[in-house]
Short mmCIF file of C-alpha atoms in Angstrom, two decimals:
data_model
loop_
_atom_site.label_atom_id
_atom_site.label_comp_id
_atom_site.label_asym_id
_atom_site.label_seq_id
_atom_site.Cartn_x
_atom_site.Cartn_y
_atom_site.Cartn_z
CA UNK A 1 -11.16 -62.94 -34.59
CA UNK A 2 -9.02 -59.83 -34.45
CA UNK A 3 -7.77 -58.51 -31.14
CA UNK A 4 -9.69 -55.27 -31.43
CA UNK A 5 -12.94 -57.15 -31.85
CA UNK A 6 -12.10 -59.21 -28.79
CA UNK A 7 -11.51 -56.12 -26.66
CA UNK A 8 -14.87 -54.62 -27.75
CA UNK A 9 -16.76 -57.81 -27.01
CA UNK A 10 -15.11 -58.05 -23.57
CA UNK A 11 -16.10 -54.48 -22.71
CA UNK A 12 -19.69 -55.05 -23.85
CA UNK A 13 -19.91 -58.17 -21.75
CA UNK A 14 -18.60 -56.34 -18.65
CA UNK A 15 -21.12 -53.50 -19.11
CA UNK A 16 -23.92 -56.05 -19.48
CA UNK A 17 -22.91 -57.81 -16.31
CA UNK A 18 -22.77 -54.56 -14.33
CA UNK A 19 -26.22 -53.64 -15.60
CA UNK A 20 -27.65 -56.98 -14.46
CA UNK A 21 -26.10 -56.61 -11.00
CA UNK A 22 -27.58 -53.10 -10.53
CA UNK A 23 -31.02 -54.32 -11.60
CA UNK A 24 -30.88 -57.16 -9.07
CA UNK A 25 -29.79 -54.78 -6.35
CA UNK A 26 -32.63 -52.40 -7.15
CA UNK A 27 -35.19 -55.19 -7.02
CA UNK A 28 -33.74 -56.49 -3.77
CA UNK A 29 -34.20 -53.02 -2.12
CA UNK A 30 -37.75 -52.81 -3.43
CA UNK A 31 -38.69 -56.28 -2.24
CA UNK A 32 -37.45 -55.38 1.29
CA UNK A 33 -39.72 -52.32 1.36
CA UNK A 34 -37.04 -49.62 1.31
CA UNK A 35 -39.00 -47.52 -1.08
CA UNK A 36 -42.37 -48.29 0.55
CA UNK A 37 -45.24 -50.56 -0.46
CA UNK A 38 -48.56 -51.78 0.78
CA UNK A 39 -48.25 -52.28 4.50
CA UNK A 40 -44.59 -51.48 4.62
CA UNK A 41 -44.77 -48.07 6.23
CA UNK A 42 -43.20 -46.55 3.08
CA UNK A 43 -44.29 -43.74 0.88
CA UNK A 44 -47.55 -45.33 0.05
CA UNK A 45 -48.57 -45.81 3.65
CA UNK A 46 -50.65 -42.75 4.40
CA UNK A 47 -52.16 -44.14 7.60
CA UNK A 48 -48.84 -44.69 9.39
CA UNK A 49 -48.56 -43.46 12.95
CA UNK A 50 -45.18 -41.77 12.21
CA UNK A 51 -45.72 -38.58 10.17
CA UNK A 52 -42.19 -38.60 8.81
CA UNK A 53 -41.77 -42.32 8.19
CA UNK A 54 -41.97 -41.92 4.42
CA UNK A 55 -39.27 -39.29 4.38
CA UNK A 56 -37.06 -41.43 6.72
CA UNK A 57 -37.33 -44.45 4.39
CA UNK A 58 -36.27 -42.34 1.45
CA UNK A 59 -33.31 -41.00 3.41
CA UNK A 60 -32.39 -44.54 4.38
CA UNK A 61 -32.21 -45.31 0.65
CA UNK A 62 -30.18 -42.20 -0.20
CA UNK A 63 -27.91 -42.36 2.90
CA UNK A 64 -27.88 -46.06 3.93
CA UNK A 65 -24.90 -45.61 6.27
CA UNK A 66 -26.42 -42.70 8.24
CA UNK A 67 -30.12 -43.63 8.39
CA UNK A 68 -31.35 -47.15 9.22
CA UNK A 69 -34.75 -48.51 8.55
CA UNK A 70 -37.36 -46.98 10.81
CA UNK A 71 -35.14 -44.08 11.78
CA UNK A 72 -36.84 -41.25 13.57
CA UNK A 73 -34.38 -38.62 12.27
CA UNK A 74 -36.30 -35.46 11.43
CA UNK A 75 -35.62 -33.04 8.55
CA UNK A 76 -34.87 -30.21 10.99
CA UNK A 77 -31.42 -31.81 11.61
CA UNK A 78 -30.51 -32.09 7.92
CA UNK A 79 -28.19 -29.76 6.05
CA UNK A 80 -29.55 -27.68 3.18
CA UNK A 81 -28.00 -30.02 0.55
CA UNK A 82 -29.59 -33.12 2.17
CA UNK A 83 -33.03 -31.46 2.16
CA UNK A 84 -32.76 -30.70 -1.52
CA UNK A 85 -31.88 -34.29 -2.41
CA UNK A 86 -34.69 -35.62 -0.28
CA UNK A 87 -37.14 -33.22 -1.83
CA UNK A 88 -36.15 -34.33 -5.33
CA UNK A 89 -36.61 -38.00 -4.26
CA UNK A 90 -40.11 -37.24 -2.97
CA UNK A 91 -40.88 -35.53 -6.25
CA UNK A 92 -39.83 -38.53 -8.24
CA UNK A 93 -41.80 -40.97 -6.01
CA UNK A 94 -45.13 -39.13 -5.90
CA UNK A 95 -45.05 -37.10 -9.09
CA UNK A 96 -45.23 -33.85 -7.22
CA UNK A 97 -43.81 -30.42 -7.91
CA UNK A 98 -40.78 -29.11 -6.08
CA UNK A 99 -41.13 -25.57 -4.67
CA UNK A 100 -38.16 -23.68 -3.25
CA UNK A 101 -39.95 -20.42 -2.75
CA UNK A 102 -40.47 -19.05 0.77
CA UNK A 103 -39.45 -20.52 4.04
CA UNK A 104 -39.73 -23.31 5.09
CA UNK A 105 -38.73 -25.48 2.12
CA UNK A 106 -41.69 -27.61 1.04
CA UNK A 107 -42.52 -30.42 -1.38
CA UNK A 108 -45.94 -30.14 -3.08
CA UNK A 109 -47.48 -33.54 -3.80
CA UNK A 110 -50.75 -34.58 -5.35
CA UNK A 111 -52.37 -35.35 -1.98
CA UNK A 112 -50.50 -33.41 0.63
CA UNK A 113 -47.76 -30.85 1.32
CA UNK A 114 -45.04 -32.01 3.64
CA UNK A 115 -42.83 -29.50 5.38
CA UNK A 116 -39.13 -30.37 5.17
CA UNK A 117 -38.18 -28.01 7.99
CA UNK A 118 -36.87 -24.50 8.23
CA UNK A 119 -33.61 -23.51 6.55
CA UNK A 120 -30.70 -23.62 9.04
CA UNK A 121 -29.23 -20.16 9.51
CA UNK A 122 -25.46 -19.72 9.90
CA UNK A 123 -24.75 -18.36 13.37
CA UNK A 124 -21.17 -17.45 12.32
CA UNK A 125 -19.70 -19.01 15.44
CA UNK A 126 -16.20 -18.98 13.98
CA UNK A 127 -16.39 -15.21 13.52
CA UNK A 128 -17.66 -14.74 17.06
CA UNK A 129 -14.81 -16.81 18.44
CA UNK A 130 -12.32 -14.81 16.45
CA UNK A 131 -13.63 -11.52 17.69
CA UNK A 132 -13.83 -12.68 21.34
CA UNK A 133 -10.55 -11.59 22.99
CA UNK A 134 -10.78 -14.47 25.49
CA UNK A 135 -10.82 -17.03 22.64
CA UNK A 136 -8.24 -15.47 20.31
CA UNK A 137 -5.33 -17.73 19.39
CA UNK A 138 -3.50 -14.93 17.59
CA UNK A 139 -3.13 -11.17 17.77
CA UNK A 140 -5.38 -9.01 15.66
CA UNK A 141 -3.70 -5.81 14.39
CA UNK A 142 -6.32 -3.10 14.74
CA UNK A 143 -4.39 -0.27 13.15
CA UNK A 144 -1.54 -0.02 10.72
CA UNK A 145 0.34 2.19 13.16
CA UNK A 146 1.15 -0.98 15.17
CA UNK A 147 3.48 -1.97 12.34
CA UNK A 148 5.76 1.09 12.47
CA UNK A 149 9.19 0.10 13.68
CA UNK A 150 12.13 2.51 13.71
CA UNK A 151 15.62 2.03 12.44
CA UNK A 152 16.72 1.68 16.08
CA UNK A 153 14.20 -1.15 16.53
CA UNK A 154 15.50 -2.98 13.40
CA UNK A 155 19.12 -2.53 14.46
CA UNK A 156 18.23 -3.38 18.07
CA UNK A 157 19.69 -0.20 19.45
CA UNK A 158 18.44 0.94 22.91
CA UNK A 159 18.24 4.74 22.77
CA UNK A 160 17.62 5.03 26.50
CA UNK A 161 21.00 3.50 27.23
CA UNK A 162 22.74 5.91 24.99
CA UNK A 163 22.38 9.29 26.63
CA UNK A 164 25.20 10.85 24.66
CA UNK A 165 23.50 10.63 21.26
CA UNK A 166 23.16 13.97 19.49
CA UNK A 167 19.79 15.13 18.11
CA UNK A 168 21.01 14.38 14.61
CA UNK A 169 21.75 10.79 15.58
CA UNK A 170 18.43 10.45 17.40
CA UNK A 171 16.59 11.76 14.36
CA UNK A 172 18.26 9.28 12.04
CA UNK A 173 17.68 6.33 14.37
CA UNK A 174 14.03 7.22 14.93
CA UNK A 175 13.18 7.18 11.21
CA UNK A 176 10.18 4.83 11.00
CA UNK A 177 8.54 2.56 8.43
CA UNK A 178 5.63 4.91 7.87
CA UNK A 179 6.99 8.33 8.72
CA UNK A 180 10.33 10.10 8.74
CA UNK A 181 9.63 11.29 12.28
CA UNK A 182 6.75 11.47 14.79
CA UNK A 183 5.58 14.41 16.89
CA UNK A 184 5.68 12.16 19.97
CA UNK A 185 9.44 11.69 19.63
CA UNK A 186 10.01 15.44 20.15
CA UNK A 187 13.36 15.27 18.39
CA UNK A 188 12.62 17.46 15.30
CA UNK A 189 12.18 20.72 17.24
CA UNK A 190 15.51 20.20 19.05
CA UNK A 191 17.13 19.33 15.72
CA UNK A 192 15.91 22.56 14.07
CA UNK A 193 17.32 24.46 16.99
CA UNK A 194 20.71 22.82 16.61
CA UNK A 195 20.86 23.56 12.89
CA UNK A 196 19.97 27.18 13.62
CA UNK A 197 22.57 27.76 16.32
CA UNK A 198 25.51 25.29 16.10
CA UNK A 199 28.82 26.31 14.56
CA UNK A 200 29.88 24.87 11.18
CA UNK A 201 33.04 22.76 11.21
CA UNK A 202 33.28 21.69 7.57
CA UNK A 203 31.83 22.63 4.15
CA UNK A 204 32.06 20.64 0.93
CA UNK A 205 30.21 21.04 -2.38
CA UNK A 206 27.79 18.17 -2.90
CA UNK A 207 28.48 16.01 -5.88
CA UNK A 208 25.78 15.45 -8.46
CA UNK A 209 22.65 17.46 -9.13
CA UNK A 210 22.23 20.30 -11.51
CA UNK A 211 22.64 23.26 -9.20
CA UNK A 212 24.96 24.40 -6.38
CA UNK A 213 24.61 22.81 -2.99
CA UNK A 214 26.88 22.38 0.05
CA UNK A 215 27.18 19.60 2.61
CA UNK A 216 27.99 21.21 5.96
CA UNK A 217 29.07 19.56 9.21
CA UNK A 218 28.02 20.88 12.63
CA UNK A 219 29.83 20.85 15.91
CA UNK A 220 27.75 17.88 17.17
CA UNK A 221 28.83 15.77 14.14
CA UNK A 222 25.49 16.28 12.42
CA UNK A 223 25.21 17.11 8.69
CA UNK A 224 22.89 19.11 6.55
CA UNK A 225 22.33 20.14 2.89
CA UNK A 226 22.89 23.89 2.35
CA UNK A 227 21.06 25.75 -0.45
CA UNK A 228 21.83 29.43 -0.85
CA UNK A 229 19.49 32.27 -1.63
CA UNK A 230 19.80 33.04 -5.34
CA UNK A 231 17.23 35.84 -5.71
CA UNK A 232 14.56 37.64 -3.64
CA UNK A 233 11.40 35.79 -2.54
CA UNK A 234 9.08 37.97 -4.57
CA UNK A 235 10.76 37.14 -7.87
CA UNK A 236 8.66 34.68 -9.89
CA UNK A 237 9.78 32.31 -12.63
CA UNK A 238 9.72 34.09 -15.95
CA UNK A 239 6.74 33.04 -18.13
CA UNK A 240 9.07 31.96 -20.96
CA UNK A 241 11.26 29.78 -18.75
CA UNK A 242 10.76 26.06 -18.49
CA UNK A 243 10.34 24.49 -15.03
CA UNK A 244 13.74 22.78 -15.35
CA UNK A 245 15.73 25.91 -16.29
CA UNK A 246 15.08 28.09 -13.27
CA UNK A 247 17.01 28.58 -10.02
CA UNK A 248 16.24 26.50 -7.05
CA UNK A 249 14.73 28.45 -4.19
CA UNK A 250 16.06 28.00 -0.69
CA UNK A 251 12.82 29.21 0.89
CA UNK A 252 10.81 26.58 -1.09
CA UNK A 253 12.64 23.89 0.90
CA UNK A 254 11.70 25.60 4.17
CA UNK A 255 8.05 26.10 3.27
CA UNK A 256 7.64 22.58 1.83
CA UNK A 257 8.84 21.03 5.07
CA UNK A 258 6.23 22.93 7.03
CA UNK A 259 3.39 22.10 4.56
CA UNK A 260 4.39 18.46 4.72
CA UNK A 261 4.29 18.59 8.54
CA UNK A 262 0.99 20.40 8.71
CA UNK A 263 -0.58 17.84 6.37
CA UNK A 264 0.51 15.09 8.80
CA UNK A 265 2.65 13.31 6.20
CA UNK A 266 5.94 13.91 8.09
CA UNK A 267 7.97 12.51 5.20
CA UNK A 268 10.14 15.57 4.33
CA UNK A 269 13.46 16.10 6.08
CA UNK A 270 13.51 18.90 8.69
CA UNK A 271 14.62 22.23 7.13
CA UNK A 272 15.45 25.55 8.79
CA UNK A 273 16.49 28.94 7.46
CA UNK A 274 19.63 30.60 8.69
CA UNK A 275 21.79 33.68 8.08
CA UNK A 276 25.50 32.88 7.56
CA UNK A 277 28.52 35.09 7.31
CA UNK A 278 30.47 34.15 4.20
CA UNK A 279 33.68 35.72 5.47
CA UNK A 280 33.75 33.95 8.87
CA UNK A 281 31.66 30.85 8.49
CA UNK A 282 32.06 29.55 4.90
CA UNK A 283 35.23 30.92 3.34
CA UNK A 284 37.63 29.75 6.09
CA UNK A 285 36.28 26.17 5.68
CA UNK A 286 36.31 26.09 1.86
CA UNK A 287 38.78 23.82 0.13
CA UNK A 288 39.87 22.75 -3.35
CA UNK A 289 38.06 24.09 -6.37
CA UNK A 290 35.37 25.74 -4.23
CA UNK A 291 37.97 27.94 -2.58
CA UNK A 292 39.19 29.24 -5.97
CA UNK A 293 35.69 30.47 -6.98
CA UNK A 294 35.44 33.19 -4.28
CA UNK A 295 35.68 36.80 -5.39
CA UNK A 296 34.56 40.34 -4.60
CA UNK A 297 31.92 41.70 -6.90
CA UNK A 298 32.06 45.29 -8.34
CA UNK A 299 29.44 46.17 -5.74
CA UNK A 300 31.86 45.09 -2.96
CA UNK A 301 29.95 41.94 -2.01
CA UNK A 302 31.66 38.60 -1.34
CA UNK A 303 30.59 36.04 -3.97
CA UNK A 304 31.38 32.43 -5.02
CA UNK A 305 29.93 30.02 -7.54
CA UNK A 306 31.41 26.49 -7.18
CA UNK A 307 31.09 23.91 -9.95
CA UNK A 308 27.83 22.34 -11.21
CA UNK A 309 25.78 21.70 -14.37
CA UNK A 310 23.77 24.90 -14.37
CA UNK A 311 24.38 28.42 -13.07
CA UNK A 312 27.84 27.82 -11.60
CA UNK A 313 29.89 30.59 -13.19
CA UNK A 314 30.79 34.21 -12.57
CA UNK A 315 27.63 35.54 -14.23
CA UNK A 316 25.48 33.40 -11.89
CA UNK A 317 27.50 33.83 -8.65
CA UNK A 318 26.08 33.51 -5.14
CA UNK A 319 26.68 36.83 -3.35
CA UNK A 320 26.28 38.08 0.16
CA UNK A 321 25.02 41.47 1.35
CA UNK A 322 27.87 42.38 1.63
CA UNK A 323 28.90 39.07 3.23
CA UNK A 324 25.64 37.93 4.95
CA UNK A 325 23.93 35.08 3.05
CA UNK A 326 20.55 33.59 3.70
CA UNK A 327 20.45 29.80 3.34
CA UNK A 328 18.33 26.72 4.01
CA UNK A 329 19.68 23.78 5.99
CA UNK A 330 18.03 20.38 5.51
CA UNK A 331 18.98 17.54 7.88
CA UNK A 332 20.64 14.63 6.11
CA UNK A 333 18.97 11.23 6.16
CA UNK A 334 20.81 8.27 7.59
CA UNK A 335 23.89 7.24 5.55
CA UNK A 336 23.43 4.59 2.88
CA UNK A 337 25.75 2.26 4.69
CA UNK A 338 23.52 2.16 7.74
CA UNK A 339 20.06 2.50 6.14
CA UNK A 340 20.24 1.98 2.38
CA UNK A 341 17.54 3.43 0.20
CA UNK A 342 16.16 2.51 -3.20
CA UNK A 343 15.47 5.17 -5.83
CA UNK A 344 12.37 4.74 -7.99
CA UNK A 345 11.39 6.59 -11.17
CA UNK A 346 8.23 8.58 -10.71
CA UNK A 347 5.65 7.16 -13.13
CA UNK A 348 4.27 10.67 -13.71
CA UNK A 349 7.59 12.41 -14.08
CA UNK A 350 7.88 15.25 -16.63
CA UNK A 351 9.78 14.82 -19.94
CA UNK A 352 12.33 17.54 -19.15
CA UNK A 353 12.42 18.45 -22.81
CA UNK A 354 11.26 21.63 -24.48
CA UNK A 355 9.44 19.79 -27.30
CA UNK A 356 8.68 16.26 -26.17
CA UNK A 357 5.81 15.31 -23.91
CA UNK A 358 5.82 12.61 -21.22
CA UNK A 359 4.01 9.36 -21.89
CA UNK A 360 1.24 10.13 -19.39
CA UNK A 361 0.45 13.34 -21.28
CA UNK A 362 -0.44 11.51 -24.56
CA UNK A 363 -1.62 8.02 -23.42
CA UNK A 364 -5.18 7.99 -22.15
CA UNK A 365 -4.80 4.45 -20.75
CA UNK A 366 -1.54 5.24 -18.96
CA UNK A 367 -3.16 5.38 -15.53
CA UNK A 368 -4.68 1.93 -15.91
CA UNK A 369 -1.28 0.57 -17.07
CA UNK A 370 0.42 1.93 -13.97
CA UNK A 371 -2.19 0.57 -11.62
CA UNK A 372 -1.86 -2.94 -13.05
CA UNK A 373 1.92 -3.18 -12.66
CA UNK A 374 4.02 -3.73 -9.49
CA UNK A 375 4.60 -2.09 -7.06
CA UNK A 376 1.44 -0.03 -7.71
CA UNK A 377 -0.97 -2.98 -8.10
CA UNK A 378 -1.03 -3.80 -4.35
CA UNK A 379 -0.25 -2.36 -0.96
CA UNK A 380 0.11 1.32 -0.06
CA UNK A 381 2.50 2.45 -2.82
CA UNK A 382 -0.06 4.04 -5.10
CA UNK A 383 -1.79 5.78 -2.17
CA UNK A 384 1.53 7.17 -0.98
CA UNK A 385 2.12 8.45 -4.50
CA UNK A 386 -1.24 10.23 -4.34
CA UNK A 387 -0.18 11.85 -1.04
CA UNK A 388 2.99 13.02 -2.72
CA UNK A 389 1.06 14.47 -5.67
CA UNK A 390 -1.21 16.35 -3.26
CA UNK A 391 1.81 17.90 -1.62
CA UNK A 392 3.35 18.82 -5.00
CA UNK A 393 0.08 20.36 -6.13
CA UNK A 394 -0.13 22.52 -3.02
CA UNK A 395 3.44 23.77 -3.24
CA UNK A 396 3.59 23.95 -7.03
CA UNK A 397 6.42 21.49 -7.46
CA UNK A 398 6.85 20.21 -11.04
CA UNK A 399 10.36 18.75 -10.50
CA UNK A 400 9.37 15.33 -9.05
CA UNK A 401 11.24 12.77 -11.15
CA UNK A 402 12.31 10.24 -8.48
CA UNK A 403 11.33 9.11 -5.03
CA UNK A 404 13.04 6.86 -2.47
CA UNK A 405 12.09 4.04 -0.05
CA UNK A 406 14.09 2.43 2.75
CA UNK A 407 15.35 -1.07 1.95
CA UNK A 408 15.51 -2.24 5.55
CA UNK A 409 11.72 -2.07 5.69
CA UNK A 410 11.45 -4.27 2.63
CA UNK A 411 10.90 -1.21 0.35
CA UNK A 412 7.43 -1.02 1.81
CA UNK A 413 8.23 2.16 3.75
CA UNK A 414 6.80 5.64 3.16
CA UNK A 415 7.96 7.62 0.17
CA UNK A 416 10.64 10.13 1.19
CA UNK A 417 9.64 13.65 0.12
CA UNK A 418 12.94 15.08 -1.07
CA UNK A 419 14.15 18.09 -3.11
CA UNK A 420 11.53 20.84 -3.25
CA UNK A 421 13.81 23.61 -4.51
CA UNK A 422 11.68 24.30 -7.59
CA UNK A 423 8.41 24.74 -5.68
CA UNK A 424 6.62 28.05 -5.05
CA UNK A 425 7.91 29.46 -8.37
CA UNK A 426 4.70 31.38 -8.98
CA UNK A 427 2.03 33.06 -6.90
CA UNK A 428 -0.58 32.03 -9.48
CA UNK A 429 -1.99 28.62 -10.29
CA UNK A 430 -0.64 27.86 -13.74
CA UNK A 431 0.31 24.78 -15.68
CA UNK A 432 1.57 22.89 -12.61
CA UNK A 433 -2.01 22.70 -11.34
CA UNK A 434 -2.75 20.20 -14.19
CA UNK A 435 0.47 18.17 -14.05
CA UNK A 436 1.10 17.56 -10.31
CA UNK A 437 -2.40 16.29 -9.47
CA UNK A 438 -2.61 13.69 -12.25
CA UNK A 439 -1.86 10.69 -10.00
CA UNK A 440 -4.75 11.63 -7.70
CA UNK A 441 -7.21 10.85 -10.51
#
């Protein structure tokens, strides 16, 4: 006989032996009256003094370790799953119909209807214990504001022990995870006053960017970004000009800061307007290439133009009246060495091209794509982006191509609202009303 045939015969013999053992066990239980019989107090004994003896015997068969013969355990103490198993057993024994409708759960038999007890209702004791302050084993955070540390908290700097800090330093150290500043700190108003009144000690043209900007130092060692007035406030962007080919407006930075503050975002750096004397406050501090760009215009005004990608030449010079220049001063954020930031591409940025459109302008499924990818698929990032789009819509800013977050907060900080020089370019709602509000949909 081949070895395969031997294995098959062995398996068949084993199965036959197991079947015989199970049959003997079943007959042994039946002979001992576990399933009831004449005079045994089982299912067939309708005249028994114990109303639930039949059900108890069935449970003793189903759960032999938990229920002994003659147990007086009632169905009110059973779990829902145990009741259902017992009900099915009764149905098989008496040929009845199982009904799960209504409460309590019942089994309908040929001769009688036996109640299996009311369904146990969950009292949610675990939730009650969790909400009871006296039984809490951990702290529940009721509001997100509880998780709002400042840079000083992260760096473990005690501001109260450093009374000699300037308002610029306090502002930078009090930058928080969720806001750039808080009204409770009271530092911003003092900072605006300092930028409005303190003397300048140094000026230097800011590197990068497309238009002219200066980095200025104050007497208290604070720094700010200076944007000069290029044309009157009532001058609108020409209809045939693209959004990326116009001058930046110094007053747009000032107004955007106040709108951001009124909305309660508090994510735009503090900005103040100031009148400077070119002859006495800027020219004496100019150095290098910037110094060589100063000249006197045919109208007798003092002008300069610096060096940048756009509008930094004699035909686009910055001129005083005759030497008084209106500027905006925006407080600098903490230096990258102390509080590094990460720059992110705005998913709904413009194409910055006179013929090409951005992807979100031609792809109907673009919004779903953005929402399914990190970091916009979880957390507050997408909601913060919607806040930013609301601000851009209200101020008419179409020049939002990047945003920044603070790395020391795990890049889960608020989105810094920077660079609003191309806002408020028109007094009418034009194309920007359709482009800046796209993320909010």
